[in-house]
GROMACS .gro file of C-alpha atoms in nm:
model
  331
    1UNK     CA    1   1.462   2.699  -0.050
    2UNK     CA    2   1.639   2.473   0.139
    3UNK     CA    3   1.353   2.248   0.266
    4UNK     CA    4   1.514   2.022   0.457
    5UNK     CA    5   1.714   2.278   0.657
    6UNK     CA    6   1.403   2.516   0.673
    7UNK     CA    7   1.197   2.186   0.814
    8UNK     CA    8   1.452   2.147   1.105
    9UNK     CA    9   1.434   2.495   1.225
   10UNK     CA   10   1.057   2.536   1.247
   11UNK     CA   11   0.979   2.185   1.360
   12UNK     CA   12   0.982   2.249   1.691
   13UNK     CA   13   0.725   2.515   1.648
   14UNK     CA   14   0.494   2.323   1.438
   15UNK     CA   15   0.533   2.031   1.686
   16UNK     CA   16   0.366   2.282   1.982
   17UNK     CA   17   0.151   2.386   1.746
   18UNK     CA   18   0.029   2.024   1.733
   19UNK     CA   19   0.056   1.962   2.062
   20UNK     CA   20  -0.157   2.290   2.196
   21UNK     CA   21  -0.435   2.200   1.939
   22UNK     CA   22  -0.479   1.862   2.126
   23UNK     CA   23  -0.429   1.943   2.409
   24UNK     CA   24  -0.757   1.904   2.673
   25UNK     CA   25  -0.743   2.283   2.865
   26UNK     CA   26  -0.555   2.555   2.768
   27UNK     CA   27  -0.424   2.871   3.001
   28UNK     CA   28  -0.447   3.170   2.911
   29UNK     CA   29  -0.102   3.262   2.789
   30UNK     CA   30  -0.170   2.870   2.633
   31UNK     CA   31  -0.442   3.042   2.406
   32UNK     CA   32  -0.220   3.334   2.293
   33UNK     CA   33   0.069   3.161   2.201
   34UNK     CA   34  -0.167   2.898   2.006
   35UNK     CA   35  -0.287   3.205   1.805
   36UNK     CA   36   0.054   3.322   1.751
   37UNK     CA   37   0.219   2.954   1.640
   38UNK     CA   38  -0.122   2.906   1.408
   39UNK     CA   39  -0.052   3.269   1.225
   40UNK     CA   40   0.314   3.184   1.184
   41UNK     CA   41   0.287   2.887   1.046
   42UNK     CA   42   0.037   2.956   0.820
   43UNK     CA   43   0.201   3.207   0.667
   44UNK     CA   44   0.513   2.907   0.639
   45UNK     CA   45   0.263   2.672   0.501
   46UNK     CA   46   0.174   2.932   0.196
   47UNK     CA   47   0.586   2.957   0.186
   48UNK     CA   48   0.607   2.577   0.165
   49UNK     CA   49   0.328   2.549  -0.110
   50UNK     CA   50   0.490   2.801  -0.372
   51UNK     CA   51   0.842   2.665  -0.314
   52UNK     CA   52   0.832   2.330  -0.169
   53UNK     CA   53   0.814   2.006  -0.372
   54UNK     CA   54   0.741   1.757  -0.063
   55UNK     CA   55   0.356   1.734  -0.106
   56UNK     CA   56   0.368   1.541   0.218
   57UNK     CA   57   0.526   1.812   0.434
   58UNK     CA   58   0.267   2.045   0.337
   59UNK     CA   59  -0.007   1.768   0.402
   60UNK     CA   60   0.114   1.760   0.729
   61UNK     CA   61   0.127   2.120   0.797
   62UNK     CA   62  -0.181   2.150   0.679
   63UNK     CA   63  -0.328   1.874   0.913
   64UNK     CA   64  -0.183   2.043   1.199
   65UNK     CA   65  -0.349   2.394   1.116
   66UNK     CA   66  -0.666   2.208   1.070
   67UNK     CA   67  -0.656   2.106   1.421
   68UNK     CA   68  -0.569   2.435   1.524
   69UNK     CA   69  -0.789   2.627   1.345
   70UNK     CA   70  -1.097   2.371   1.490
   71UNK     CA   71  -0.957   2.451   1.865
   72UNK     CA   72  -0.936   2.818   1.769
   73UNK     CA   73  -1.294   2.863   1.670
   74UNK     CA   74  -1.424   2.605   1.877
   75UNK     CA   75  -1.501   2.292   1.588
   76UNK     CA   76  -1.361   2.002   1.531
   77UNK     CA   77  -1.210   1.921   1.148
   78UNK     CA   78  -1.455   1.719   0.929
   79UNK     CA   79  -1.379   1.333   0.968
   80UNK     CA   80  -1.516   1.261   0.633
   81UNK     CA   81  -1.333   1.523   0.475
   82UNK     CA   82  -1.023   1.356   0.620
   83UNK     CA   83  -1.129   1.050   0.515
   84UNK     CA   84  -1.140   1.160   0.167
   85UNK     CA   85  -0.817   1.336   0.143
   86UNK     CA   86  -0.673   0.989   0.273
   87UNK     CA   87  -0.789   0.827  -0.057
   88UNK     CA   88  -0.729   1.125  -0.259
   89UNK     CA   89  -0.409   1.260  -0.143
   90UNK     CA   90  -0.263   1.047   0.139
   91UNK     CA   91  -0.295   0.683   0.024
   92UNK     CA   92  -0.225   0.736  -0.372
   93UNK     CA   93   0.100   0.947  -0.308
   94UNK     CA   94   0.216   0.677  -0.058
   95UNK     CA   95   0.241   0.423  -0.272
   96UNK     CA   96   0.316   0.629  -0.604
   97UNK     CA   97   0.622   0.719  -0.438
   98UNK     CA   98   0.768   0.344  -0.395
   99UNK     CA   99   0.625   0.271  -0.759
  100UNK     CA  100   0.980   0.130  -0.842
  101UNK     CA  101   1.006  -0.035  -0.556
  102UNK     CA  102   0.666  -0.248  -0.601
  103UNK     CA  103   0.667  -0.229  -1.004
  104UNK     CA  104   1.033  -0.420  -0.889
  105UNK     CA  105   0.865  -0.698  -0.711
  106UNK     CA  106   0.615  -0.744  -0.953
  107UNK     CA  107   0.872  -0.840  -1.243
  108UNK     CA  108   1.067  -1.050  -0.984
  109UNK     CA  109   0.780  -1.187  -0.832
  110UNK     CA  110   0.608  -1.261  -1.206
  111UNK     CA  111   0.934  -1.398  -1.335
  112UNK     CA  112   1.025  -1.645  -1.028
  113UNK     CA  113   0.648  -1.802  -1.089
  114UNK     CA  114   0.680  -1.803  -1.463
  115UNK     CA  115   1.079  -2.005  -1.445
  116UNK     CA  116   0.879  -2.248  -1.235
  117UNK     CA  117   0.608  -2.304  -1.455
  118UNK     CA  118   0.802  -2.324  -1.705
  119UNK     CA  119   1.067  -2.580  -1.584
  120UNK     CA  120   0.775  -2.784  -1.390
  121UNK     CA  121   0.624  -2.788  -1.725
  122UNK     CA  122   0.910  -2.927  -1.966
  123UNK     CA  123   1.122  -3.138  -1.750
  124UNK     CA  124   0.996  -3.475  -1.656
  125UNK     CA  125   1.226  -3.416  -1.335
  126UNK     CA  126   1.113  -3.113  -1.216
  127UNK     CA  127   0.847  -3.301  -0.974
  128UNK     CA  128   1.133  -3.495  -0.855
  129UNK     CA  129   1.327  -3.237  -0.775
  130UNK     CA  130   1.111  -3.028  -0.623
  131UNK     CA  131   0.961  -3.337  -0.371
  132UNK     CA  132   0.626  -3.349  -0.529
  133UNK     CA  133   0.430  -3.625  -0.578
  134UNK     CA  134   0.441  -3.797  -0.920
  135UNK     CA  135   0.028  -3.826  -0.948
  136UNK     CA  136  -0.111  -3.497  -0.908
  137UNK     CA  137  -0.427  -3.541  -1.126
  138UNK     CA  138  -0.634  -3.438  -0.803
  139UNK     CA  139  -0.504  -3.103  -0.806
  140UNK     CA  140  -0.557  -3.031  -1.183
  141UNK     CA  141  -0.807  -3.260  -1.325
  142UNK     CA  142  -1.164  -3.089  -1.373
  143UNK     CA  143  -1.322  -3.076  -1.079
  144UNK     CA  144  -1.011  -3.109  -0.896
  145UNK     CA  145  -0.879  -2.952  -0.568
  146UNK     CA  146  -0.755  -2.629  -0.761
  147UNK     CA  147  -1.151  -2.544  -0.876
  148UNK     CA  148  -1.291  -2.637  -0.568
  149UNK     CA  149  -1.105  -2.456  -0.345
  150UNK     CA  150  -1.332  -2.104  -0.513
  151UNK     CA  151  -1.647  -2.341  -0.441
  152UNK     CA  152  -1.631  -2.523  -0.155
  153UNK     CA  153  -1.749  -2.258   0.105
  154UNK     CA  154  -2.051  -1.969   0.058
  155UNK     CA  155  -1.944  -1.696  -0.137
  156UNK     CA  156  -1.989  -1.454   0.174
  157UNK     CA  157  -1.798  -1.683   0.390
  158UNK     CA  158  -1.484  -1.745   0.126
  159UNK     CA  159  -1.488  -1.346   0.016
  160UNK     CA  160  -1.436  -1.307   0.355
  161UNK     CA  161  -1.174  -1.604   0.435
  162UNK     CA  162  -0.992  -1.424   0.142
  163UNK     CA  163  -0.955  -1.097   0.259
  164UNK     CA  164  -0.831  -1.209   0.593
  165UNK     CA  165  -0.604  -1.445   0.484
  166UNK     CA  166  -0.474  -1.161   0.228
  167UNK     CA  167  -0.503  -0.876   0.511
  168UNK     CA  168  -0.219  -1.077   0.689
  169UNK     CA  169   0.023  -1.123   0.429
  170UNK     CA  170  -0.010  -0.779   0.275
  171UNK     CA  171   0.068  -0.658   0.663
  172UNK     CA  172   0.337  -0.917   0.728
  173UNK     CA  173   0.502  -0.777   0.415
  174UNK     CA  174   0.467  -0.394   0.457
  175UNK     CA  175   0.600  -0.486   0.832
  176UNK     CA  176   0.829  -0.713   0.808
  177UNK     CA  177   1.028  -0.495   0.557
  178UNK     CA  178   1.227  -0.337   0.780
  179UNK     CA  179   1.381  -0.692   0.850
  180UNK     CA  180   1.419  -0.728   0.465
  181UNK     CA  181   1.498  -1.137   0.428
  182UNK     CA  182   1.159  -1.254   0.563
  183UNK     CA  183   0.967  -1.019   0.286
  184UNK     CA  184   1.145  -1.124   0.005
  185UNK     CA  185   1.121  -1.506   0.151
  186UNK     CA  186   0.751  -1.451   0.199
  187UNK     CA  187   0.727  -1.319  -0.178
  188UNK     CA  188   0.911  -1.587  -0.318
  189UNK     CA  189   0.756  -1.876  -0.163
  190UNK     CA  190   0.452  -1.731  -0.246
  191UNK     CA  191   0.595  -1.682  -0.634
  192UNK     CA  192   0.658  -2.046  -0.583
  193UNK     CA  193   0.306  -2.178  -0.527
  194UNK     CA  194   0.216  -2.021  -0.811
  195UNK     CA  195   0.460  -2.099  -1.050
  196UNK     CA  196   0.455  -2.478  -0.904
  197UNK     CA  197   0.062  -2.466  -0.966
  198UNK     CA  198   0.085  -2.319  -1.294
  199UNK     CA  199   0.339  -2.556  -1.393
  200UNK     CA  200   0.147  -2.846  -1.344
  201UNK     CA  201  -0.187  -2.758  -1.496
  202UNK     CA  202  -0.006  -2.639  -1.790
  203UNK     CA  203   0.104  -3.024  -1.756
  204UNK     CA  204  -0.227  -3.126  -1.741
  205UNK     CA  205  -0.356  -2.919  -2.063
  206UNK     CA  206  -0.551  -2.730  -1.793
  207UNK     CA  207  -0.339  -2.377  -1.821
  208UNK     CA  208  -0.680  -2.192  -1.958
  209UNK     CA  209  -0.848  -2.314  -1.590
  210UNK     CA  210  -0.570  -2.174  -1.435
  211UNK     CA  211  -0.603  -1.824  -1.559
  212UNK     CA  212  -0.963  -1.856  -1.569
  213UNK     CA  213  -0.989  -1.890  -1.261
  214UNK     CA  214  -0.666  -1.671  -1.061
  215UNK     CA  215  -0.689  -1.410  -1.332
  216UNK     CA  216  -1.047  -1.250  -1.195
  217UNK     CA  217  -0.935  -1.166  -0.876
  218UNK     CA  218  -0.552  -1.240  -0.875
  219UNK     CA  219  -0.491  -0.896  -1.040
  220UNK     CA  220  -0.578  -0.703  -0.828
  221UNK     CA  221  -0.495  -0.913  -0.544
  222UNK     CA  222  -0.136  -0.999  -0.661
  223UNK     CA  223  -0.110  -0.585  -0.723
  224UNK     CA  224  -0.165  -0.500  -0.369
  225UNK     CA  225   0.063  -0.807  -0.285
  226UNK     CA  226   0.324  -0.618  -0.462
  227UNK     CA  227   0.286  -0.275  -0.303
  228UNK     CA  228   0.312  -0.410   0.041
  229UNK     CA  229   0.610  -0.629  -0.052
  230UNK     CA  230   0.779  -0.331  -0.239
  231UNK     CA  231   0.653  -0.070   0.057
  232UNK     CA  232   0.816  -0.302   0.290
  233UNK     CA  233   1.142  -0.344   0.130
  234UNK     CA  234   1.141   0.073   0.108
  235UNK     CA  235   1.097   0.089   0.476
  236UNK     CA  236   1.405  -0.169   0.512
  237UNK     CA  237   1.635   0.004   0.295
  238UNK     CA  238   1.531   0.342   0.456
  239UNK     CA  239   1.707   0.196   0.791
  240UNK     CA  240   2.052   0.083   0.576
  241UNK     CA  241   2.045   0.411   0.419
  242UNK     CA  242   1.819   0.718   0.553
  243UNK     CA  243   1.977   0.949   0.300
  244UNK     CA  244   2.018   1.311   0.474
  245UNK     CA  245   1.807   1.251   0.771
  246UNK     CA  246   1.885   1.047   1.108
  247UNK     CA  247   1.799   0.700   1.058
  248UNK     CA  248   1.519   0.739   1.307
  249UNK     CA  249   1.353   1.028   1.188
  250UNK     CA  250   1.416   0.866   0.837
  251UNK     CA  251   1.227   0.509   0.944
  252UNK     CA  252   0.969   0.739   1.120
  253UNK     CA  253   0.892   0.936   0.814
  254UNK     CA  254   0.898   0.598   0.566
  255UNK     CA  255   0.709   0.416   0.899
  256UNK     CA  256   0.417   0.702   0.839
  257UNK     CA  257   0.411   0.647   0.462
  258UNK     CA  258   0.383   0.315   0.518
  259UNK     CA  259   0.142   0.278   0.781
  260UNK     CA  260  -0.091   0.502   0.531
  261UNK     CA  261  -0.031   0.161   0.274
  262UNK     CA  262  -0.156  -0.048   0.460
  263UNK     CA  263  -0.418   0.128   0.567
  264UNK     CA  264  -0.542   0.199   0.222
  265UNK     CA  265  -0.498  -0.146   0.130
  266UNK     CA  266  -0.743  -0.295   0.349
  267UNK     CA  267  -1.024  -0.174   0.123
  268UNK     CA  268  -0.828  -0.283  -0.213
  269UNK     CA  269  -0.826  -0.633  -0.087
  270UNK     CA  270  -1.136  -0.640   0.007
  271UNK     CA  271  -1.280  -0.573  -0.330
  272UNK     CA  272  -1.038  -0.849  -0.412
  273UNK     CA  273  -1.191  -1.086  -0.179
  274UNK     CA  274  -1.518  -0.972  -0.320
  275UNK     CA  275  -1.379  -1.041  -0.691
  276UNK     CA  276  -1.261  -1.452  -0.527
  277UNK     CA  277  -1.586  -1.488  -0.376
  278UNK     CA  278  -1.849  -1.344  -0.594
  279UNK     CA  279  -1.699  -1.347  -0.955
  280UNK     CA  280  -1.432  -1.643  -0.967
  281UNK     CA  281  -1.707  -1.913  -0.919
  282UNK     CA  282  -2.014  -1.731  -1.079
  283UNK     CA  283  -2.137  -1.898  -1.400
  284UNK     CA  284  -2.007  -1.561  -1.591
  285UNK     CA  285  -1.836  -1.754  -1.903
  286UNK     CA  286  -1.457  -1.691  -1.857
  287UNK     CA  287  -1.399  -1.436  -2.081
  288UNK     CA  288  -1.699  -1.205  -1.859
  289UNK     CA  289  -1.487  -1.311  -1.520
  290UNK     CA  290  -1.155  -1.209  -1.651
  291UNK     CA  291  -1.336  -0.904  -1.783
  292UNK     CA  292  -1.461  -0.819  -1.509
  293UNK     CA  293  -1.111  -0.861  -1.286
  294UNK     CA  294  -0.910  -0.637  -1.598
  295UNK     CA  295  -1.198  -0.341  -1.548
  296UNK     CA  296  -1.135  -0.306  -1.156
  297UNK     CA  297  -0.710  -0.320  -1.218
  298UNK     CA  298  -0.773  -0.085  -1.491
  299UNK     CA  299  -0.930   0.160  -1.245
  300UNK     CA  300  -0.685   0.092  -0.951
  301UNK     CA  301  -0.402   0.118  -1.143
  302UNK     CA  302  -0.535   0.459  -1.326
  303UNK     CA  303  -0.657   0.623  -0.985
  304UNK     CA  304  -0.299   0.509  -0.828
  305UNK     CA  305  -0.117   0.704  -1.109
  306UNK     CA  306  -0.363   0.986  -1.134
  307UNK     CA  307  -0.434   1.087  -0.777
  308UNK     CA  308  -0.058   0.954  -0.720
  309UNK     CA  309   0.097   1.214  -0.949
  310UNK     CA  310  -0.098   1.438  -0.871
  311UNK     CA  311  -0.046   1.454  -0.533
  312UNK     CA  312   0.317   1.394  -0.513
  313UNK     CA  313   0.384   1.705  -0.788
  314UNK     CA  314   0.168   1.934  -0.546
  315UNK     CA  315  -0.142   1.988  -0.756
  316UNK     CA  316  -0.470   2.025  -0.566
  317UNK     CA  317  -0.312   2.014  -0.199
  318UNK     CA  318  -0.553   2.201   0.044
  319UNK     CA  319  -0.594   2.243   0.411
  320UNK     CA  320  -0.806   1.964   0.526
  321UNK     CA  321  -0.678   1.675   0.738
  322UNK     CA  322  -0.450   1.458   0.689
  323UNK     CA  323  -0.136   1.231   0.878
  324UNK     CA  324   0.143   1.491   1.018
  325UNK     CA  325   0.433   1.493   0.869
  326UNK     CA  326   0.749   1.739   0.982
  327UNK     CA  327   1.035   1.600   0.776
  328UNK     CA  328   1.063   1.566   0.396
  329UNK     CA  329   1.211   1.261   0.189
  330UNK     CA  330   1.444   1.392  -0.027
  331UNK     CA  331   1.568   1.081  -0.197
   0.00000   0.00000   0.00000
């Protein structure tokens, strides 16, 4: 089946389809021809799910029949079982399906910080060079600035600081994609305070504080850093190249997927905040913190690439709710 060709001819159907489901009052000759449109394409949807390998098209579809099917028989579709099939199916496909693009980032982003490091580390005139200061022992000495900063507000009140702060640059780099230069300026300065940081408590003889204290929350943290940077680049490329479709219904399509990112994100780094302001500071000896960080990446990363594959390869896709989509991403 030719899916994208197939997608074009029906999508005007399965766009009134949508459109009688929410719409207010219906006429008469409204109501039949919402029965007829819901029996047609539900007999395409059971087409699209024995030949079709775009798990999102037949999410979509399937959204759009839930709707109907709740103004048909007079209900509404379940909002928690749309919520779940976000985090099952919606969320984990989105961002298994710009795994290279993010996986990307995080090598690029990992090795700018670590050339830093390194370099601020081993050359006396890397400070120089770089305009910092020659005395930084109140940054890295115990005590100093760079332990504080986890201690110096409530643990409610900093998880929360956290996930704000976070919150914004996770959404200025899934948004900001389609721009391209400011994401991968906002990724490498932030690769840059890092590395710059690392570099000089390495200096110091303080590199185990430094993991000690990024690595319980940073994991995760930097992880969802790298999906929205990677997410964002995808949604920049898609305008330079949008592969078979028109650019705009290309950007749309990568705009949905990435709109679902974000979305799903906002819990991730809030567990991460959570991680900063609960377990960072806590008196857990550092192997327990960093234990404690590794368990919940562990369990992201495995649910990402479970639920991920499983849901972009088809398995397990039912009818409940979830975002429309009309047009498949071939590339």
């Amino acid at each position: 089946m030719d899916v994208d060709a197939y997608s074009a001819r029906n999508r005007g159907a399965w766009t009134r389809l949508d459109t009688l489901s929410r719409q207010r009052k219906l006429t008469g000759a409204e109501t039949d021809e919402l029965v007829s449109l819901y029996r047609r394409t539900s007999q395409q949807l059971a087409r699209l799910q024995t030949h079709s390998p775009e798990p999102e098209l037949v999410a979509g579809l399937s959204a759009v029949l839930a709707r109907a099917r709740g103004r048909i028989v007079g209900s509404a579709p379940n909002t928690w079982t749309e919520i779940g099939r976000f985090f099952t199916h919606t969320f984990p496909a989105a961002v298994y399906r710009v795994f290279g693009w993010w996986l990307g980032v995080a090598v690029a982003f990992l090795g700018v910080a670590a050339v830093f490091a390194t370099w601020i580390a081993v050359d006396p005139f890397a400070r120089e060079t770089l305009g910092l200061q020659e005395d930084t022992s109140a940054l890295t000495a115990p005590g100093g600035a760079f332990e504080t900063y986890y201690t110096e507000h409530s643990n409610d009140a900093f998880a929360a600081l956290v996930w704000t702060n976070n919150a914004w640059v996770a959404a200025l780099a899934l948004f900001m994609g389609v721009l391209i230069l400011p994401v991968l300026y906002l990724l490498f300065m932030n690769a840059l305070n890092i590395g710059v940081t690392a570099g000089l408590m390495a200096e110091a003889g303080r590199l185990d504080s430094f993991f000690g204290f990024l690595l319980p929350h940073g994991m995760l943290e930097l992880t969802a850093i790298f999906i929205a940077g990677g997410a964002g680049l995808k949604l920049g490329w898609t305008l330079v190249d949008p592969g078979p479709m028109s650019r705009g219904e290309a950007v749309a399509h990568q705009g949905r997927a990435t709109a679902a990112i974000a979305l799903g994100l906002v819990p991730t780094l809030l567990v991460a905040g959570l991680l900063e302001g609960f377990v960072t500071p806590s008196v857990l000896p550092t192997p327990a913190r960093i234990a404690c960080g590794l368990l919940v990446e562990t369990v992201f990363l495995t649910y990402i690439v479970t639920a991920g594959r499983r849901a972009v390869h088809g398995k397990g896709v039912s009818t409940s709710g979830s975002p429309a989509v009309y047009a498949p991403d071939n590339r």
